[in-house]
PDB file of C-alpha atoms in Angstrom:
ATOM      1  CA  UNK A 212       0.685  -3.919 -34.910  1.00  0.00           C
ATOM      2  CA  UNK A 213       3.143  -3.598 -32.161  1.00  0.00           C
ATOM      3  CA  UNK A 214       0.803  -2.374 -30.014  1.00  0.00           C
ATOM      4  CA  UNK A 215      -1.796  -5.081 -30.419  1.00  0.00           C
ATOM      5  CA  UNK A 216       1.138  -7.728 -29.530  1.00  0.00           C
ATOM      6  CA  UNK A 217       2.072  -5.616 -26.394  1.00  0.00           C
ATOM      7  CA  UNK A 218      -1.786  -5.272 -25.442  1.00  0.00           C
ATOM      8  CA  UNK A 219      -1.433  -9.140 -25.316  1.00  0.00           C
ATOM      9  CA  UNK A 220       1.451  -9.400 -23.856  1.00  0.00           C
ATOM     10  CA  UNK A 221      -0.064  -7.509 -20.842  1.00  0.00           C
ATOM     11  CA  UNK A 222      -3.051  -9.331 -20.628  1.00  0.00           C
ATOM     12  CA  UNK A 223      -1.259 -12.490 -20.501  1.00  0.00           C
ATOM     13  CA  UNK A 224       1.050 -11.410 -17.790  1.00  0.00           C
ATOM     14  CA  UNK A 225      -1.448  -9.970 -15.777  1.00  0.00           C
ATOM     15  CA  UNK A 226      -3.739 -13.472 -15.778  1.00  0.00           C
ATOM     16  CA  UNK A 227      -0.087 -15.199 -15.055  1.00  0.00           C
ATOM     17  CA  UNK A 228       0.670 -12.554 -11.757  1.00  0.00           C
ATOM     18  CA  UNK A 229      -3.514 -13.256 -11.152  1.00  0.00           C
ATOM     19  CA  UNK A 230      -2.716 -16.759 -10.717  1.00  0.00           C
ATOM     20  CA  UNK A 231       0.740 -16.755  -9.291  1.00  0.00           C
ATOM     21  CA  UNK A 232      -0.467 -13.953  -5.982  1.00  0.00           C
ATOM     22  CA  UNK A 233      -4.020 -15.610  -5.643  1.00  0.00           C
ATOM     23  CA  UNK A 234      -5.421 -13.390  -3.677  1.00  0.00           C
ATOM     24  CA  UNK A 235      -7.963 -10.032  -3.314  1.00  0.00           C
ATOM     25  CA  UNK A 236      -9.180  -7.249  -0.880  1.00  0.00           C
ATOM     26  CA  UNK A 237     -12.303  -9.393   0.105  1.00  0.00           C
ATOM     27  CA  UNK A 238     -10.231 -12.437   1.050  1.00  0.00           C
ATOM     28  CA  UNK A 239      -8.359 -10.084   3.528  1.00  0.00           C
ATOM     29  CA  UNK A 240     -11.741  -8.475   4.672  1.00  0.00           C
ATOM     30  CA  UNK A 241     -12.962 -12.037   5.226  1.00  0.00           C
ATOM     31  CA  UNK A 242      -9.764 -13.173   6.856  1.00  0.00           C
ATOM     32  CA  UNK A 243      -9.877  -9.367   9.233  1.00  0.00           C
ATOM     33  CA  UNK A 244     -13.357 -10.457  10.671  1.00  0.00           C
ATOM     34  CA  UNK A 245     -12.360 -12.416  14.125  1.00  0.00           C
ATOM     35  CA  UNK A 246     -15.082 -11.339  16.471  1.00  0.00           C
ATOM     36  CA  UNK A 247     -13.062 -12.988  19.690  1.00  0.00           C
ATOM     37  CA  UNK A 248     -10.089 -10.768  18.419  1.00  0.00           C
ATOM     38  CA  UNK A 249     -11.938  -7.551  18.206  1.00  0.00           C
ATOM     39  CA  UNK A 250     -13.565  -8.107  21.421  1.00  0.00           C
ATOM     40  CA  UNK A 251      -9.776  -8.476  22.729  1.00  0.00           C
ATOM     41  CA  UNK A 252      -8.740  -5.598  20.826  1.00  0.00           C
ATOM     42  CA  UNK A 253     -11.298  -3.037  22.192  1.00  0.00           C
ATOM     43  CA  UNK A 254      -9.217  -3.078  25.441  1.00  0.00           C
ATOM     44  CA  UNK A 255      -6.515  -1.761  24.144  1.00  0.00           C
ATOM     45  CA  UNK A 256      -5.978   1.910  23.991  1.00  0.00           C
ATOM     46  CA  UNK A 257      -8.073   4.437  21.687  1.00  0.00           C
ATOM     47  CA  UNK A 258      -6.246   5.063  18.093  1.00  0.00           C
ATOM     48  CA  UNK A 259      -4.131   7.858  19.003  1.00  0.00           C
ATOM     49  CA  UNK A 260      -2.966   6.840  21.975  1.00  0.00           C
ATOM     50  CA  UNK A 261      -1.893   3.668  20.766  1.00  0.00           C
ATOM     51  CA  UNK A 262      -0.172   5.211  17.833  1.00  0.00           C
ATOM     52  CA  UNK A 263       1.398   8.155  20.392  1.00  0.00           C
ATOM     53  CA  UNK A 264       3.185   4.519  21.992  1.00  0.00           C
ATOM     54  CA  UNK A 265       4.567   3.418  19.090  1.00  0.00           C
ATOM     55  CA  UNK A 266       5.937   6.550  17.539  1.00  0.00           C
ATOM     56  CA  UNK A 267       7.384   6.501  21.289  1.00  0.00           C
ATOM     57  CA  UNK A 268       8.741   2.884  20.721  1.00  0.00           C
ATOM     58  CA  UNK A 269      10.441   3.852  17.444  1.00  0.00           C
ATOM     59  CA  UNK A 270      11.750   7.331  19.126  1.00  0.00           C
ATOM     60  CA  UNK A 271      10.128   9.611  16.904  1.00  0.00           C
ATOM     61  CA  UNK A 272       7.849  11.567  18.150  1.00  0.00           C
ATOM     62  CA  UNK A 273       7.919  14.473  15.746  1.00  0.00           C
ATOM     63  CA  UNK A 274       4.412  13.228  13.716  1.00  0.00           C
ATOM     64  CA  UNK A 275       1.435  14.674  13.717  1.00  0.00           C
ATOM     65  CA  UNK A 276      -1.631  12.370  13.985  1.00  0.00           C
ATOM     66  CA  UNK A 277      -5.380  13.131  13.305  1.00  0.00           C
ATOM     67  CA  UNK A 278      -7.863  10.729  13.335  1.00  0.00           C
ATOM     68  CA  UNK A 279     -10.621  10.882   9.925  1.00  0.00           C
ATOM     69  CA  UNK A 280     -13.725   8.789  10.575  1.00  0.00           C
ATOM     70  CA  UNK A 281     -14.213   9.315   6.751  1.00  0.00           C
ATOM     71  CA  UNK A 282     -11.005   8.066   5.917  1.00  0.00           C
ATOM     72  CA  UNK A 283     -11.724   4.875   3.736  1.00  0.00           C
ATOM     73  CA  UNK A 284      -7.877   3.781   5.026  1.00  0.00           C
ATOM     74  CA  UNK A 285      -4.903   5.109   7.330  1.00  0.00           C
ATOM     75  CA  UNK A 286      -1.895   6.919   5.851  1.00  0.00           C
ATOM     76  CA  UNK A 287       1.325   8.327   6.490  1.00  0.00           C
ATOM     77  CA  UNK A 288       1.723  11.563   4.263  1.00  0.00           C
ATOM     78  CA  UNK A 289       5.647  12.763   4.147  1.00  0.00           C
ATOM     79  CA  UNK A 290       5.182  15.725   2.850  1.00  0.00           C
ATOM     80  CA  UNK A 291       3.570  16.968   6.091  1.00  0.00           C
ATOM     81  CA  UNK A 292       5.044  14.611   8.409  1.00  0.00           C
ATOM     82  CA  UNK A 293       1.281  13.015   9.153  1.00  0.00           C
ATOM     83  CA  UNK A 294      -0.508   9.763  10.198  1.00  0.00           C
ATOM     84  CA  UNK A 295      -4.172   9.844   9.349  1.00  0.00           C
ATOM     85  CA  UNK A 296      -6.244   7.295  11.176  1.00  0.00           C
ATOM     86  CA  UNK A 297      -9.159   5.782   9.812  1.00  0.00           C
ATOM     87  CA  UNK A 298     -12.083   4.694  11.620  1.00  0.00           C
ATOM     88  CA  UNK A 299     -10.833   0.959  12.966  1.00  0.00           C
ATOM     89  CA  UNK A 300     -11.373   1.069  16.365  1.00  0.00           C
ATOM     90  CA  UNK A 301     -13.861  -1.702  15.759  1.00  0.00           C
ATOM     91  CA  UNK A 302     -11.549  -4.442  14.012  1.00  0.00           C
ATOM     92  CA  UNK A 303      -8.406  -5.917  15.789  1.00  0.00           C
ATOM     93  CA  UNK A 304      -6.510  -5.473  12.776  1.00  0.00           C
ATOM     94  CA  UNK A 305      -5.738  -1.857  13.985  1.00  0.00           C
ATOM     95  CA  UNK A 306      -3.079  -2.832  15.911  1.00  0.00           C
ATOM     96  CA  UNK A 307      -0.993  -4.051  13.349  1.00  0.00           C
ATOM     97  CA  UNK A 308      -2.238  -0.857  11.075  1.00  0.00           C
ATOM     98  CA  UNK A 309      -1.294   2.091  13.115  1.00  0.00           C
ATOM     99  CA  UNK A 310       1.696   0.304  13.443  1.00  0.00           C
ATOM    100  CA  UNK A 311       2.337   0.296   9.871  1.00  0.00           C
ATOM    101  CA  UNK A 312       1.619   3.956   9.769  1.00  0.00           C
ATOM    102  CA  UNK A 313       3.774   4.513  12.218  1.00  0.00           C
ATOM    103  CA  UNK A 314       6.882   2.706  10.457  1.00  0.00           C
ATOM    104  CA  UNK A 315       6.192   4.622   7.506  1.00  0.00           C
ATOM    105  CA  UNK A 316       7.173   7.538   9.388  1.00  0.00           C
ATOM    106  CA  UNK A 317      10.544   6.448  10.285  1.00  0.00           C
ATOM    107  CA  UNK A 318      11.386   5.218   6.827  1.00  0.00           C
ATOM    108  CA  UNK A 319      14.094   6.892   5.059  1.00  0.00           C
ATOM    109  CA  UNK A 320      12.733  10.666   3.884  1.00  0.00           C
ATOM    110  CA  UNK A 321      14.434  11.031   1.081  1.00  0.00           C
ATOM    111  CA  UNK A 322      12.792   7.649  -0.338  1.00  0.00           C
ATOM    112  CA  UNK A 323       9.673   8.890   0.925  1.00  0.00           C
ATOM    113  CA  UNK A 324      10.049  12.150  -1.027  1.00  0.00           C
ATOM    114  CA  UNK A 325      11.055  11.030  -3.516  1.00  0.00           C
ATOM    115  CA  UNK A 326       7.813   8.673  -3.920  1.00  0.00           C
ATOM    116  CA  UNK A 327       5.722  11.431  -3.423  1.00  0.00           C
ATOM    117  CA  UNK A 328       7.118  14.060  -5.534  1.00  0.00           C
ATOM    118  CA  UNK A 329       7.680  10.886  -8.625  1.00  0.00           C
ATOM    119  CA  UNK A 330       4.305   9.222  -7.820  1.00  0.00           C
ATOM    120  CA  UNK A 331       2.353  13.009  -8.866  1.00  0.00           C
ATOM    121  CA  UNK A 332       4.821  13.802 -11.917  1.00  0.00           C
ATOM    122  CA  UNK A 333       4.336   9.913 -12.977  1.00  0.00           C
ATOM    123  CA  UNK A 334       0.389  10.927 -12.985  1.00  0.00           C
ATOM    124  CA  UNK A 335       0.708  13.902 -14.472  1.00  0.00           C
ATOM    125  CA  UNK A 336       2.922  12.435 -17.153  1.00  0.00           C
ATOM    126  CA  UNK A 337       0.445   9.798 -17.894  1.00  0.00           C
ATOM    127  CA  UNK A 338      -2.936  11.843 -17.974  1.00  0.00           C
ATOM    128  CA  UNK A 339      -0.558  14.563 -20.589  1.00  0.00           C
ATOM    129  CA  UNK A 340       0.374  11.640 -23.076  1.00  0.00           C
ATOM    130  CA  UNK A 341      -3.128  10.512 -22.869  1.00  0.00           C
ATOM    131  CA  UNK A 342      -4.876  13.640 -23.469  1.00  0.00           C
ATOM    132  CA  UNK A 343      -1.956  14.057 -26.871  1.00  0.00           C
ATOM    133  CA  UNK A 344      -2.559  10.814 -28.007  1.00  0.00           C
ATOM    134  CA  UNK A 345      -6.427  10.841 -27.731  1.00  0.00           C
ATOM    135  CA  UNK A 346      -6.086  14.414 -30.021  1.00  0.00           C
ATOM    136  CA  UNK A 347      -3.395  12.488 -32.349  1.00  0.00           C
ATOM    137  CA  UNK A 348      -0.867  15.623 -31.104  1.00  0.00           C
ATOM    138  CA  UNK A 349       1.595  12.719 -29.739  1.00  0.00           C
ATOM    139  CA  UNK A 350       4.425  12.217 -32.230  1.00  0.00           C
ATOM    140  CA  UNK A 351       6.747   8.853 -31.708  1.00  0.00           C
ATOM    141  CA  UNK A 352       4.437   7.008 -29.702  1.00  0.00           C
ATOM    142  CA  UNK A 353       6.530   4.071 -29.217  1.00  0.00           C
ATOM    143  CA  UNK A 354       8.955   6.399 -27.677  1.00  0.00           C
ATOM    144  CA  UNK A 355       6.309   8.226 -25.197  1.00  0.00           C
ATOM    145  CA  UNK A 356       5.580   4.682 -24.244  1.00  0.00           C
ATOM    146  CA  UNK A 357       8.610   3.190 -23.499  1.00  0.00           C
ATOM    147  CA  UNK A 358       9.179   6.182 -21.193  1.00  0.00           C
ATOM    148  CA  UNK A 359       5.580   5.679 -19.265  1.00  0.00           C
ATOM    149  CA  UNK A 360       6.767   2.087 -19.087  1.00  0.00           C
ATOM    150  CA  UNK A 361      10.134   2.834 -17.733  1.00  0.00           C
ATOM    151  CA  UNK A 362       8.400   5.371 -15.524  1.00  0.00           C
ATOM    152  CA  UNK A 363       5.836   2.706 -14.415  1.00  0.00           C
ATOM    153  CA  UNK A 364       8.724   0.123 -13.422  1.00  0.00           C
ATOM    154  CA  UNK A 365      10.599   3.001 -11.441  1.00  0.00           C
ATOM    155  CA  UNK A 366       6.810   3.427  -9.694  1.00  0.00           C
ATOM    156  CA  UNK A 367       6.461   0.277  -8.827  1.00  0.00           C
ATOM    157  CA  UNK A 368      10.069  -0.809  -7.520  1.00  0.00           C
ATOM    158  CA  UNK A 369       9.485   2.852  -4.894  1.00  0.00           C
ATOM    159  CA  UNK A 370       6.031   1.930  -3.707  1.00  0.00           C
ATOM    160  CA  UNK A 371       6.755  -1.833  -3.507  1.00  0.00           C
ATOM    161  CA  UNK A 372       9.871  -1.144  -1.250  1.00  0.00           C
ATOM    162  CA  UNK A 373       8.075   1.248   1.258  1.00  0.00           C
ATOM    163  CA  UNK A 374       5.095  -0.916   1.510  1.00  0.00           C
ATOM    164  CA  UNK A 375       6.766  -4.300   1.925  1.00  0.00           C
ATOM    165  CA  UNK A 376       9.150  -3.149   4.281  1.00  0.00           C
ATOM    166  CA  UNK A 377       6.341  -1.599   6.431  1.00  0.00           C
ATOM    167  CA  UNK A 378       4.356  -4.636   6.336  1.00  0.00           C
ATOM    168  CA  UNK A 379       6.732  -7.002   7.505  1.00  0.00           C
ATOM    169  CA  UNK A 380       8.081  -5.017  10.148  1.00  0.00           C
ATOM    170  CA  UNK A 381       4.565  -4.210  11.246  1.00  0.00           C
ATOM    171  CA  UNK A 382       3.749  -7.511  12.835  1.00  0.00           C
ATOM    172  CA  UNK A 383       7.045  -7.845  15.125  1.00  0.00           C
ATOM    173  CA  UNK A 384       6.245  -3.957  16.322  1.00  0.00           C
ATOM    174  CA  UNK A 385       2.675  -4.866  16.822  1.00  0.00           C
ATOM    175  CA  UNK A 386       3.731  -8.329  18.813  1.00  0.00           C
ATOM    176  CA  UNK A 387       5.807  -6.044  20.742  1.00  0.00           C
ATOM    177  CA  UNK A 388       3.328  -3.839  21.676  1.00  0.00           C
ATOM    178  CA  UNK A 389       0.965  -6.392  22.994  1.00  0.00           C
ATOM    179  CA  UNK A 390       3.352  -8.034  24.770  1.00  0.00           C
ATOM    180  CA  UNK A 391       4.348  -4.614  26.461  1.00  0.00           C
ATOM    181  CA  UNK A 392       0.218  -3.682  27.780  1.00  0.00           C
ATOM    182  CA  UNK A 393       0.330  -7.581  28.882  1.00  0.00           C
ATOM    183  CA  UNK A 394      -4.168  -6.643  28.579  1.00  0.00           C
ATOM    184  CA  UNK A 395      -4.233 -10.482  26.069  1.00  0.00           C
ATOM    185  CA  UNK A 396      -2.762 -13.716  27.797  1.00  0.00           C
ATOM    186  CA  UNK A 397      -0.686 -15.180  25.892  1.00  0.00           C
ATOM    187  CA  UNK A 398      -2.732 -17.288  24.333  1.00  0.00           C
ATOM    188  CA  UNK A 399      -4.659 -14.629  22.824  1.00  0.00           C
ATOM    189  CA  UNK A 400      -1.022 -12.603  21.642  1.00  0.00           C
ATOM    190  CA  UNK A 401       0.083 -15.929  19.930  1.00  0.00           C
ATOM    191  CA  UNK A 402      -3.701 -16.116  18.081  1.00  0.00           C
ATOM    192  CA  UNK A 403      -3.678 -12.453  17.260  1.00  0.00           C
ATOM    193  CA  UNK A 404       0.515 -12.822  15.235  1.00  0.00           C
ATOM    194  CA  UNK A 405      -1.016 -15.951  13.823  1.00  0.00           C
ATOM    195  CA  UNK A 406      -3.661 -14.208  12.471  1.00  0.00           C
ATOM    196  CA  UNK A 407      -1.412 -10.865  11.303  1.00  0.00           C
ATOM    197  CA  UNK A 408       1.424 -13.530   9.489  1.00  0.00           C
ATOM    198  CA  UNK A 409      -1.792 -14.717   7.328  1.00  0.00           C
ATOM    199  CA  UNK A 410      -3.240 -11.156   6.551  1.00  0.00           C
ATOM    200  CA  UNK A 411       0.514 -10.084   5.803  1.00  0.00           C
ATOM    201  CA  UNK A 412       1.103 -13.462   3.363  1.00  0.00           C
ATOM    202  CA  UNK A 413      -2.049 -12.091   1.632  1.00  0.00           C
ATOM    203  CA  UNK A 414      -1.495  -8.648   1.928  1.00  0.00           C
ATOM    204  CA  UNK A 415       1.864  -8.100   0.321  1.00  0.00           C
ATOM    205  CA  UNK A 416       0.728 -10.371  -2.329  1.00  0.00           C
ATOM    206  CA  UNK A 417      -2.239  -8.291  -2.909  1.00  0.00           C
ATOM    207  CA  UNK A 418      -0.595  -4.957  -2.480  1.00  0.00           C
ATOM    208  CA  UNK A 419       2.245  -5.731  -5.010  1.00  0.00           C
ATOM    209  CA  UNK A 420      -0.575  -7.257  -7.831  1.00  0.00           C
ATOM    210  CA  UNK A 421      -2.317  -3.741  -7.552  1.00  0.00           C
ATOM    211  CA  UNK A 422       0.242  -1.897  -7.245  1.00  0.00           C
ATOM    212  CA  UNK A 423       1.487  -3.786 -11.139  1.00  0.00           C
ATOM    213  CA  UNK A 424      -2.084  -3.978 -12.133  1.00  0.00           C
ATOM    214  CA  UNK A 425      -1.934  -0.203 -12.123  1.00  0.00           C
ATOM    215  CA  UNK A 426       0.955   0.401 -14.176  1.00  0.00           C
ATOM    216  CA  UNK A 427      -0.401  -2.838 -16.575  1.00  0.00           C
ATOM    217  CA  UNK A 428      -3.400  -0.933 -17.422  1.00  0.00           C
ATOM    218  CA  UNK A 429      -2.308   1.922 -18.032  1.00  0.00           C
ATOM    219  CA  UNK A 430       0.015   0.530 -20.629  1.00  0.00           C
ATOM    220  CA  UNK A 431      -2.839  -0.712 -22.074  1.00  0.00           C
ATOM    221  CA  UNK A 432      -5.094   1.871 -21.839  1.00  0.00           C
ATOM    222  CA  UNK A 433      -2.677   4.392 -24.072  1.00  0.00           C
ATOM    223  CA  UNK A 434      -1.868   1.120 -26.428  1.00  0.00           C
ATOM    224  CA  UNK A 435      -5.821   1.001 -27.171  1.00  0.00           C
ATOM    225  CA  UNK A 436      -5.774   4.625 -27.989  1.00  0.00           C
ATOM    226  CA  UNK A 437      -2.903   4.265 -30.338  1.00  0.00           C
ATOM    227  CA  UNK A 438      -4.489   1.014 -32.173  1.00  0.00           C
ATOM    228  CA  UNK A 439      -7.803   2.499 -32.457  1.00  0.00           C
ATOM    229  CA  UNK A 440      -7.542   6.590 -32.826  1.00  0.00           C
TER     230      UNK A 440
END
């Protein structure tokens, strides 16, 4: 029964956080198509040469980059010490991306680390309890889920940080990039922020609902198992 009331509870807190963030990936895909903008954008620098500048702008110049035209999106891996570039030379929202990249490289490496290393036991953790539960092998069940729970919350706090951070300081290292090529008047750099503050107010919003939309459902997904197996 307890589970049934905490499958609710979920439910009811993810329509709540639905309503309260208001936003989705196509609203930022919508809001990232600005043809005037990407035909501004295309004189900038290729991908890794623009990224090369603003490792150089944060002073750390110790990353590896690769660009991966079947990336779906660009990362910064810390394990390796890599940016991966996806294929956006096309959109004028690369400028604020490779910047975000780029600041997750200069992020504190023991946070990073420690998200990596957590984020792969957390999964393991999950797809174990799962697999025990789904064979009715998984004794105290409450217990195993008050620790994915606990885990999830410890997930979620990580990720959040790192991403946030690198999203809000991505726009003031991408306005001072443009500013520094001086190839947009100024008309165009004050257009292009504008339009990086509004993907950023959806972003983050969108990021952080995933990001506890994840966790969410897997709660729910091991509560189903233990109401109906």
């Amino acid at each position: 029964m307890e589970f049934v009331i905490i499958i609710v509870f979920l439910i009811c807190i993810m329509v709540v956080l639905r309503i309260l963030f208001g936003s989705s990936k196509k609203q930022i895909e919508e809001m990232a198509k600005n043809e005037k903008l990407d035909h501004i954008a295309k004189k900038y620098p290729d991908n890794i040469e623009m990224c090369k500048t603003y490792l150089e702008m944060l002073h750390n110049q110790t990353v590896t980059i690769e660009e991966d035209k079947n990336a779906s999106n660009s990362l910064y891996i810390a394990i390796s010490n890599k940016i991966i570039i996806a294929d956006v030379k096309d959109s004028f929202t690369r400028i604020q991306t490779i910047a975000h990249e780029c600041l997750h490289s200069i992020q504190d490496r023991k946070i990073l680390l420690f998200n990596f290393i957590y984020s792969n036991l957390y999964i393991v953790y999950f797809i174990i309890i799962l697999i025990l539960n789904v064979c009715n092998q998984l004794p105290y069940e409450m217990m195993f889920f008050s620790i994915l729970s606990l885990g999830g919350f410890i997930y979620y706090f990580v990720r959040s940080y790192l991403e946030n951070d690198a999203m809000i300081k991505a726009r003031f290292l991408a306005k001072e990039y443009i500013e520094q090529k001086k190839i947009a008047t100024q008309e165009e750099c004050d257009e292009m922020i504008q339009c990086f503050d509004k993907l950023n107010d959806i972003g983050i919003k969108c990021v952080n609902y995933a990001l506890l939309s994840q966790i969410a459902i897997e709660m729910i997904i091991f509560c189903l198992i233990s109401v109906f197996l």
